[in-house]
Short mmCIF file of C-alpha atoms and ligand atoms in Angstrom, two decimals:
data_model
loop_
_atom_site.label_atom_id
_atom_site.label_comp_id
_atom_site.label_asym_id
_atom_site.label_seq_id
_atom_site.Cartn_x
_atom_site.Cartn_y
_atom_site.Cartn_z
CA UNK A 1406 -29.46 -77.16 19.29
CA UNK A 1407 -29.13 -73.28 17.25
CA UNK A 1408 -29.24 -70.36 19.65
CA UNK A 1409 -30.72 -67.32 18.34
CA UNK A 1410 -30.70 -63.87 19.68
CA UNK A 1411 -34.05 -61.69 18.37
CA UNK A 1412 -33.90 -57.70 19.60
CA UNK A 1413 -36.68 -56.16 19.37
CA UNK A 1414 -38.57 -59.06 19.95
CA UNK A 1415 -41.66 -57.03 22.00
CA UNK A 1416 -42.48 -54.97 18.56
CA UNK A 1417 -44.68 -56.88 15.43
CA UNK A 1418 -42.04 -58.43 12.79
CA UNK A 1419 -39.40 -59.03 15.69
CA UNK A 1420 -42.72 -61.16 17.81
CA UNK A 1421 -43.86 -63.03 14.50
CA UNK A 1422 -39.68 -63.85 13.94
CA UNK A 1423 -39.67 -65.13 17.35
CA UNK A 1424 -42.45 -68.00 16.13
CA UNK A 1425 -40.80 -68.74 12.94
CA UNK A 1426 -37.15 -69.35 14.71
CA UNK A 1427 -39.24 -71.45 17.33
CA UNK A 1428 -41.11 -73.69 14.34
CA UNK A 1429 -37.17 -74.04 13.21
CA UNK A 1430 -36.52 -75.56 16.38
CA UNK A 1431 -34.00 -73.07 17.55
CA UNK A 1432 -33.74 -71.94 21.44
CA UNK A 1433 -34.54 -68.30 20.95
CA UNK A 1434 -33.70 -65.46 23.44
CA UNK A 1435 -36.05 -62.14 22.81
CA UNK A 1436 -35.08 -59.20 24.00
CA UNK A 1437 -36.73 -55.44 24.03
CA UNK A 1438 -37.13 -51.95 25.99
CA UNK A 1439 -40.71 -53.58 26.57
CA UNK A 1440 -42.43 -56.41 26.42
CA UNK A 1441 -44.78 -57.77 23.75
CA UNK A 1442 -48.19 -55.98 23.39
CA UNK A 1443 -50.26 -58.21 21.66
CA UNK A 1444 -49.64 -62.19 22.73
CA UNK A 1445 -47.74 -63.57 25.06
CA UNK A 1446 -43.34 -64.08 23.40
CA UNK A 1447 -43.04 -67.38 22.09
CA UNK A 1448 -38.65 -66.73 23.15
CA UNK A 1449 -37.61 -69.71 25.17
CA UNK A 1450 -36.55 -66.63 27.39
CA UNK A 1451 -37.22 -62.94 27.35
CA UNK A 1452 -35.07 -59.94 28.55
CA UNK A 1453 -36.15 -56.14 29.08
CA UNK A 1454 -32.84 -54.14 27.94
CA UNK A 1455 -32.22 -50.49 26.42
CA UNK A 1456 -30.17 -51.74 23.54
CA UNK A 1457 -29.00 -48.02 23.45
CA UNK A 1458 -26.97 -48.55 26.34
CA UNK A 1459 -23.87 -50.32 25.00
CA UNK A 1460 -23.48 -53.13 28.30
CA UNK A 1461 -27.21 -54.22 27.85
CA UNK A 1462 -26.02 -55.26 24.24
CA UNK A 1463 -23.25 -57.08 26.15
CA UNK A 1464 -25.89 -58.57 28.54
CA UNK A 1465 -28.24 -59.18 25.96
CA UNK A 1466 -25.26 -61.29 23.71
CA UNK A 1467 -23.67 -63.04 27.01
CA UNK A 1468 -24.58 -67.21 27.24
CA UNK A 1469 -23.42 -69.59 29.63
CA UNK A 1470 -24.00 -71.69 26.93
CA UNK A 1471 -21.63 -70.13 24.26
CA UNK A 1472 -21.69 -67.36 21.64
CA UNK A 1473 -25.28 -67.55 20.09
CA UNK A 1474 -25.12 -68.48 16.10
CA UNK A 1475 -27.63 -66.10 14.54
CA UNK A 1476 -28.65 -62.32 15.51
CA UNK A 1477 -31.44 -60.99 14.01
CA UNK A 1478 -31.44 -56.56 15.25
CA UNK A 1479 -34.71 -55.33 14.66
CA UNK A 1480 -34.42 -53.30 17.63
CA UNK A 1481 -35.09 -49.26 16.40
CA UNK A 1482 -38.01 -46.24 17.70
CA UNK A 1483 -39.79 -46.49 14.93
CA UNK A 1484 -43.45 -45.84 13.52
CA UNK A 1485 -45.01 -44.63 10.91
CA UNK A 1486 -45.41 -41.58 8.17
CA UNK A 1487 -46.90 -39.56 11.19
CA UNK A 1488 -44.09 -40.90 13.63
CA UNK A 1489 -41.04 -40.60 11.37
CA UNK A 1490 -41.77 -36.85 10.51
CA UNK A 1491 -41.99 -35.30 14.10
CA UNK A 1492 -39.65 -37.99 15.86
CA UNK A 1493 -36.52 -37.17 13.63
CA UNK A 1494 -34.12 -36.31 16.33
CA UNK A 1495 -35.39 -39.74 18.52
CA UNK A 1496 -34.70 -41.94 15.40
CA UNK A 1497 -31.21 -40.56 14.63
CA UNK A 1498 -30.27 -40.78 18.42
CA UNK A 1499 -31.75 -44.09 19.58
CA UNK A 1500 -31.88 -46.07 16.48
CA UNK A 1501 -28.16 -45.17 15.50
CA UNK A 1502 -27.04 -46.00 19.15
CA UNK A 1503 -28.30 -49.03 19.11
CA UNK A 1504 -26.81 -50.45 16.35
CA UNK A 1505 -23.81 -48.90 16.67
CA UNK A 1506 -23.65 -50.72 20.30
CA UNK A 1507 -25.33 -54.14 19.09
CA UNK A 1508 -23.23 -54.36 15.83
CA UNK A 1509 -19.56 -53.31 17.90
CA UNK A 1510 -20.78 -55.97 20.81
CA UNK A 1511 -21.94 -59.24 17.89
CA UNK A 1512 -18.82 -58.47 16.36
CA UNK A 1513 -16.29 -58.30 19.80
CA UNK A 1514 -18.42 -61.45 21.05
CA UNK A 1515 -17.69 -63.36 17.92
CA UNK A 1516 -21.17 -63.89 16.50
CA UNK A 1517 -21.26 -65.74 13.39
CA UNK A 1518 -24.15 -64.50 11.66
CA UNK A 1519 -25.83 -61.00 12.41
CA UNK A 1520 -29.13 -59.98 10.50
CA UNK A 1521 -30.06 -56.28 10.40
CA UNK A 1522 -33.76 -54.73 9.11
CA UNK A 1523 -33.41 -51.89 7.11
CA UNK A 1524 -35.96 -49.72 5.16
CA UNK A 1525 -36.68 -48.93 1.40
CA UNK A 1526 -36.62 -45.70 3.08
CA UNK A 1527 -33.30 -45.40 2.80
CA UNK A 1528 -34.04 -44.49 -1.28
CA UNK A 1529 -34.50 -41.45 -3.00
CA UNK A 1530 -38.27 -40.37 -4.08
CA UNK A 1531 -39.42 -42.31 -7.28
CA UNK A 1532 -41.95 -41.30 -10.21
CA UNK A 1533 -44.85 -44.08 -10.92
CA UNK A 1534 -44.03 -45.98 -14.04
CA UNK A 1535 -40.09 -45.57 -13.72
CA UNK A 1536 -38.02 -48.70 -14.16
CA UNK A 1537 -37.32 -50.52 -11.19
CA UNK A 1538 -34.92 -49.80 -8.86
CA UNK A 1539 -32.29 -52.18 -8.00
CA UNK A 1540 -30.11 -52.14 -4.30
CA UNK A 1541 -27.62 -50.19 -6.24
CA UNK A 1542 -29.86 -47.20 -6.55
CA UNK A 1543 -29.66 -46.35 -3.31
CA UNK A 1544 -26.44 -44.68 -4.01
CA UNK A 1545 -25.67 -41.92 -4.63
CA UNK A 1546 -27.95 -41.44 -1.00
CA UNK A 1547 -31.03 -38.88 -0.93
CA UNK A 1548 -33.74 -40.39 1.12
CA UNK A 1549 -36.31 -38.90 2.29
CA UNK A 1550 -36.58 -38.70 5.95
CA UNK A 1551 -34.07 -39.11 8.80
CA UNK A 1552 -35.26 -42.75 9.32
CA UNK A 1553 -33.73 -43.50 6.15
CA UNK A 1554 -30.89 -42.11 6.72
CA UNK A 1555 -30.10 -43.70 10.21
CA UNK A 1556 -30.73 -47.10 8.06
CA UNK A 1557 -28.64 -46.36 5.44
CA UNK A 1558 -25.48 -45.54 8.02
CA UNK A 1559 -26.30 -48.41 10.00
CA UNK A 1560 -26.16 -50.87 7.45
CA UNK A 1561 -22.60 -49.73 6.91
CA UNK A 1562 -21.53 -50.18 9.96
CA UNK A 1563 -22.73 -53.85 9.59
CA UNK A 1564 -20.94 -53.97 6.90
CA UNK A 1565 -17.85 -52.21 8.06
CA UNK A 1566 -18.28 -54.83 10.67
CA UNK A 1567 -18.47 -57.65 9.00
CA UNK A 1568 -14.88 -56.35 6.98
CA UNK A 1569 -13.01 -56.31 9.89
CA UNK A 1570 -14.13 -59.13 11.76
CA UNK A 1571 -15.23 -61.93 8.99
CA UNK A 1572 -19.13 -61.60 10.46
CA UNK A 1573 -21.26 -63.00 8.22
CA UNK A 1574 -24.29 -59.89 8.02
CA UNK A 1575 -27.30 -60.47 6.20
CA UNK A 1576 -29.07 -56.81 5.56
CA UNK A 1577 -32.95 -57.19 4.71
CA UNK A 1578 -34.44 -53.58 3.42
CA UNK A 1579 -37.91 -54.61 4.03
CA UNK A 1580 -40.84 -52.70 2.45
CA UNK A 1581 -44.00 -51.54 4.13
CA UNK A 1582 -45.26 -54.30 6.41
CA UNK A 1583 -48.88 -54.98 8.08
CA UNK A 1584 -50.11 -57.82 9.59
CA UNK A 1585 -52.05 -59.39 13.04
CA UNK A 1586 -50.34 -57.95 16.17
CA UNK A 1587 -48.76 -54.86 14.71
CA UNK A 1588 -49.39 -50.88 16.25
CA UNK A 1589 -52.65 -49.47 15.28
CA UNK A 1590 -53.17 -47.00 17.12
CA UNK A 1591 -51.20 -44.13 19.26
CA UNK A 1592 -49.36 -42.13 16.49
CA UNK A 1593 -46.78 -45.19 15.34
CA UNK A 1594 -49.12 -47.16 13.39
CA UNK A 1595 -48.33 -47.90 9.26
CA UNK A 1596 -51.22 -46.89 6.76
CA UNK A 1597 -52.41 -50.56 6.49
CA UNK A 1598 -53.05 -50.94 10.45
CA UNK A 1599 -54.35 -46.74 9.95
CA UNK A 1600 -57.23 -47.66 7.42
CA UNK A 1601 -57.83 -51.05 8.99
CA UNK A 1602 -58.68 -49.01 12.57
CA UNK A 1603 -60.24 -45.63 10.66
CA UNK A 1604 -63.16 -48.37 8.49
CA UNK A 1605 -63.58 -50.53 11.78
CA UNK A 1606 -64.49 -47.21 13.48
CA UNK A 1607 -66.88 -46.03 10.95
CA UNK A 1608 -70.22 -47.17 9.82
CA UNK A 1609 -71.04 -48.42 6.45
CA UNK A 1610 -71.36 -45.56 4.17
CA UNK A 1611 -68.90 -43.47 6.79
CA UNK A 1612 -66.38 -41.28 6.00
CA UNK A 1613 -62.79 -41.74 6.72
CA UNK A 1614 -59.91 -39.22 6.50
CA UNK A 1615 -56.56 -40.00 4.27
CA UNK A 1616 -53.57 -38.03 3.97
CA UNK A 1617 -52.75 -36.70 1.03
CA UNK A 1618 -54.32 -36.99 -2.02
CA UNK A 1619 -54.37 -40.92 -2.03
CA UNK A 1620 -52.11 -41.59 -4.94
CA UNK A 1621 -49.52 -42.29 -3.59
CA UNK A 1622 -47.62 -45.78 -4.82
CA UNK A 1623 -46.26 -48.21 -2.37
CA UNK A 1624 -45.93 -52.06 -2.04
CA UNK A 1625 -46.92 -53.62 1.23
CA UNK A 1626 -46.47 -57.16 2.35
CA UNK A 1627 -47.53 -59.28 4.87
CA UNK A 1628 -45.66 -60.45 8.18
CA UNK A 1629 -45.46 -64.12 7.26
CA UNK A 1630 -44.03 -63.66 4.33
CA UNK A 1631 -41.31 -60.86 5.29
CA UNK A 1632 -40.47 -62.91 8.20
CA UNK A 1633 -39.88 -66.12 5.56
CA UNK A 1634 -37.32 -63.02 3.61
CA UNK A 1635 -35.76 -62.71 6.74
CA UNK A 1636 -35.07 -66.32 7.32
CA UNK A 1637 -34.27 -67.03 4.20
CA UNK A 1638 -32.09 -64.58 3.91
CA UNK A 1639 -30.65 -64.36 7.05
CA UNK A 1640 -29.53 -68.63 5.81
CA UNK A 1641 -28.28 -67.61 2.71
CA UNK A 1642 -25.00 -66.55 0.83
CA UNK A 1643 -26.14 -63.00 0.33
CA UNK A 1644 -24.18 -60.20 0.84
CA UNK A 1645 -25.02 -56.45 0.79
CA UNK A 1646 -28.34 -55.61 1.72
CA UNK A 1647 -31.45 -57.69 -0.62
CA UNK A 1648 -34.96 -55.42 -0.87
CA UNK A 1649 -37.64 -57.67 0.68
CA UNK A 1650 -41.03 -56.84 -1.15
CA UNK A 1651 -44.15 -58.03 -2.40
CA UNK A 1652 -44.39 -56.56 -5.72
CA UNK A 1653 -47.73 -55.58 -6.25
CA UNK A 1654 -47.93 -51.92 -6.34
CA UNK A 1655 -50.92 -49.50 -5.65
CA UNK A 1656 -51.97 -46.40 -4.63
CA UNK A 1657 -53.07 -45.36 -1.08
CA UNK A 1658 -56.68 -45.08 -2.54
CA UNK A 1659 -56.46 -48.21 -3.52
CA UNK A 1660 -55.22 -49.81 -0.10
CA UNK A 1661 -58.52 -48.15 1.33
CA UNK A 1662 -60.73 -49.64 -1.13
CA UNK A 1663 -58.71 -52.77 -0.22
CA UNK A 1664 -59.46 -52.90 3.30
CA UNK A 1665 -63.25 -51.62 3.01
CA UNK A 1666 -63.89 -54.75 0.44
CA UNK A 1667 -62.15 -57.14 3.17
CA UNK A 1668 -64.82 -54.75 5.91
CA UNK A 1669 -67.79 -55.33 3.86
CA UNK A 1670 -68.31 -51.50 4.05
CA UNK A 1671 -68.95 -48.96 1.35
CA UNK A 1672 -66.89 -45.74 2.50
CA UNK A 1673 -66.17 -42.51 1.48
CA UNK A 1674 -62.55 -40.48 1.51
CA UNK A 1675 -61.74 -37.14 2.24
CA UNK A 1676 -57.87 -36.06 1.60
CA UNK A 1677 -56.54 -34.09 4.00
CA UNK A 1678 -53.29 -32.03 4.48
CA UNK A 1679 -50.65 -34.74 6.65
CA UNK A 1680 -47.30 -36.12 6.12
CA UNK A 1681 -47.18 -39.23 2.67
CA UNK A 1682 -43.53 -39.38 2.72
CA UNK A 1683 -42.22 -40.01 -1.03
CA UNK A 1684 -45.11 -40.01 -4.28
CA UNK A 1685 -43.71 -44.61 -5.70
CA UNK A 1686 -41.80 -47.03 -5.01
CA UNK A 1687 -41.02 -50.07 -7.31
CA UNK A 1688 -38.14 -51.78 -6.45
CA UNK A 1689 -36.33 -54.66 -7.86
CA UNK A 1690 -36.33 -57.96 -5.45
CA UNK A 1691 -34.57 -59.86 -7.99
CA UNK A 1692 -31.85 -60.84 -5.40
CA UNK A 1693 -34.15 -61.59 -2.19
CA UNK A 1694 -36.07 -63.96 -5.33
CA UNK A 1695 -33.00 -66.11 -5.77
CA UNK A 1696 -33.20 -67.49 -2.16
CA UNK A 1697 -36.48 -69.12 -3.47
CA UNK A 1698 -38.49 -66.50 -1.52
CA UNK A 1699 -41.87 -65.32 -2.99
CA UNK A 1700 -44.99 -63.90 -1.53
CA UNK A 1701 -47.81 -65.67 -0.63
CA UNK A 1702 -49.97 -63.29 0.51
CA UNK A 1703 -51.30 -60.27 -2.25
CA UNK A 1704 -52.62 -57.20 -0.44
CA UNK A 1705 -56.41 -58.87 -0.64
CA UNK A 1706 -55.05 -61.89 0.85
CA UNK A 1707 -53.16 -60.06 3.54
CA UNK A 1708 -56.02 -57.76 4.76
CA UNK A 1709 -58.37 -60.51 5.23
CA UNK A 1710 -56.12 -61.75 7.94
CA UNK A 1711 -55.08 -58.27 9.31
CA UNK A 1712 -58.67 -56.62 9.05
CA UNK A 1713 -60.46 -59.25 11.54
CA UNK A 1714 -57.63 -58.67 14.16
CA UNK A 1715 -58.17 -54.92 14.23
CA UNK A 1716 -61.91 -54.79 14.39
CA UNK A 1717 -61.58 -56.77 17.50
CA UNK A 1718 -59.23 -55.02 19.04
CA UNK A 1719 -61.26 -51.73 18.22
CA UNK A 1720 -64.35 -53.48 20.11
CA UNK A 1721 -62.37 -54.45 23.02
CA UNK A 1722 -61.39 -50.71 23.19
CA UNK A 1723 -64.59 -49.85 22.85
CA UNK A 1724 -66.35 -52.31 25.42
CA UNK A 1725 -63.43 -51.21 27.73
CA UNK A 1726 -64.39 -47.85 27.71
CA UNK A 1727 -67.77 -48.41 28.44
P1 LIG B 658 -41.68 -52.40 15.86
O1 LIG B 658 -41.92 -50.67 16.37
O2 LIG B 658 -43.01 -52.96 16.25
O3 LIG B 658 -40.49 -52.93 16.59
C1 LIG B 658 -39.33 -52.40 16.92
C2 LIG B 658 -38.90 -52.87 18.86
O4 LIG B 658 -37.88 -52.18 18.90
C3 LIG B 658 -40.21 -52.08 19.94
O5 LIG B 658 -41.02 -53.40 20.78
C4 LIG B 658 -39.59 -51.19 20.38
O6 LIG B 658 -39.89 -51.52 21.62
C5 LIG B 658 -37.48 -51.96 20.45
N1 LIG B 658 -37.18 -50.67 20.75
C6 LIG B 658 -37.31 -49.59 20.37
N2 LIG B 658 -36.09 -49.17 20.85
C7 LIG B 658 -35.43 -50.24 21.92
C8 LIG B 658 -34.39 -49.97 23.04
N3 LIG B 658 -33.57 -48.62 23.04
N4 LIG B 658 -34.18 -50.91 23.34
C9 LIG B 658 -34.46 -52.25 22.81
N5 LIG B 658 -35.56 -52.30 22.44
C10 LIG B 658 -36.32 -51.04 21.52
O7 LIG B 658 -41.63 -52.22 14.53
P2 LIG B 658 -41.50 -53.27 13.79
O8 LIG B 658 -42.85 -52.64 12.59
O9 LIG B 658 -41.42 -54.54 13.94
O10 LIG B 658 -40.16 -53.26 12.92
C11 LIG B 658 -38.98 -53.90 13.05
C12 LIG B 658 -37.64 -53.63 12.66
O11 LIG B 658 -37.83 -53.09 11.17
C13 LIG B 658 -37.14 -51.97 12.97
O12 LIG B 658 -36.04 -51.95 12.71
C14 LIG B 658 -37.76 -51.28 11.61
O13 LIG B 658 -37.45 -49.88 11.30
C15 LIG B 658 -38.14 -52.45 10.52
N6 LIG B 658 -38.92 -52.08 9.53
C16 LIG B 658 -40.22 -52.11 9.48
C17 LIG B 658 -40.92 -51.94 8.63
C18 LIG B 658 -42.71 -52.15 9.12
O14 LIG B 658 -43.08 -51.22 7.91
N7 LIG B 658 -42.63 -52.10 9.67
C19 LIG B 658 -40.58 -51.31 7.06
C20 LIG B 658 -39.18 -51.65 6.89
C21 LIG B 658 -38.42 -51.21 8.00
#
C-alpha cells in the first residue's frame, strides 16, 4: 500500500486532499499544528506538530515502515487579502521556515515525490484583457504581496533540492480556492467564503460591504477540482510550476451576484475601502490541461455547494449565541 504524508491536513485543501488520497487506497498520515476545525480527519494517523521546527519535520516524515512514497506540503500561515496585508512578517517567517525545513528533511530522507502548494500570487498585477500569462511570466518577479514572494522563494527551494537530490518535485500555483469546510470567518477567510457569510447574515433586500470598487477580476476554483488537479499533477511528469485554476474570470461584484442568486436574496452592495490585491488575473492552464485535468465546477456550481454549508455554520453560530 502506498504511503502519503499530507502537511497542513488540518486545513481546508489539505483536509479534502486526505479524503481524495484515501479514495485511492493509500495509507495517509496527516500533520498540522491544529486539529481539523469542521470535520474529523480521514487520515489513518494524525500528528499535531509545528513544522517550523526541523525536528518536527523529521518526526512527521519518520515511519517504521519505510520512507513515505509521496509528501504533499500544504502547511502555511495563510489567509485571504485581509490577512495577507496585515501579517507580512508572520507569513515571511513562518511559511518560509516550514518550507525550508520540510523540503530539506524530505530530500535527506530520500522521499521520491514531493508536492508544493504555491499560488498565483507569485505573478505581477495584470490589466483586464491582457493576454493569458504562462508559468514563465512569474520572472522577472514582481508579486503584489509578501505572500507571493515567500511562495516564489519556496518554489525555488524545492527545485534546488530536486536538482541536488533527484527528488521528483511537483509545484502547483493555485488560483483562489473555495468550498465547504474552508475558513469562513475570523479574518483569514477568502472572498468567496466572506461573501457567502455576509449574504447568509443579511435579510433579503439587505446591504453588504465589499472591499474596493468591485471591479477586480478573479478566477475561483472549487476545492474538489483543485484536489483532483493536485493528484493528477503529482502523478504526472510535469516538472516546474503548473497553474491550476478554473478558466472562468469574474469581477468581485459578479461573485457577489452569484452568491446572492444561489441564496435567493436581493442584495445591495456598499463598496468600502479595504485591501483588494491585484486588479486582474488571466493565467494559462495549458500545462495542467496536459494531465487530463479540467474543472467540473463553474462558479455557480461551486457556490451552490458552498453557500448552504456556510449558511448552516452561520445558523449554528447564531443558535449557540442565543
Ligand atoms: P489553510 O490555512 O486552511 O491550511 C493551511 C494549514 O497549515 C492550516 O491548517 C494550518 O494550521 C497549517 N499550519 C500553519 N502553520 C503551521 C505550522 N507551523 N506547522 C504545521 N501546520 C501549520 O489553507 P488552505 O486554503 O488549505 O491552503 C493550503 C495551501 O494552499 C497553503 O500553502 C496555501 O498557501 C496554498 N494556497 C491556497 C489558496 C486558496 O485559495 N485556499 C490559494 C493559493 C495557494
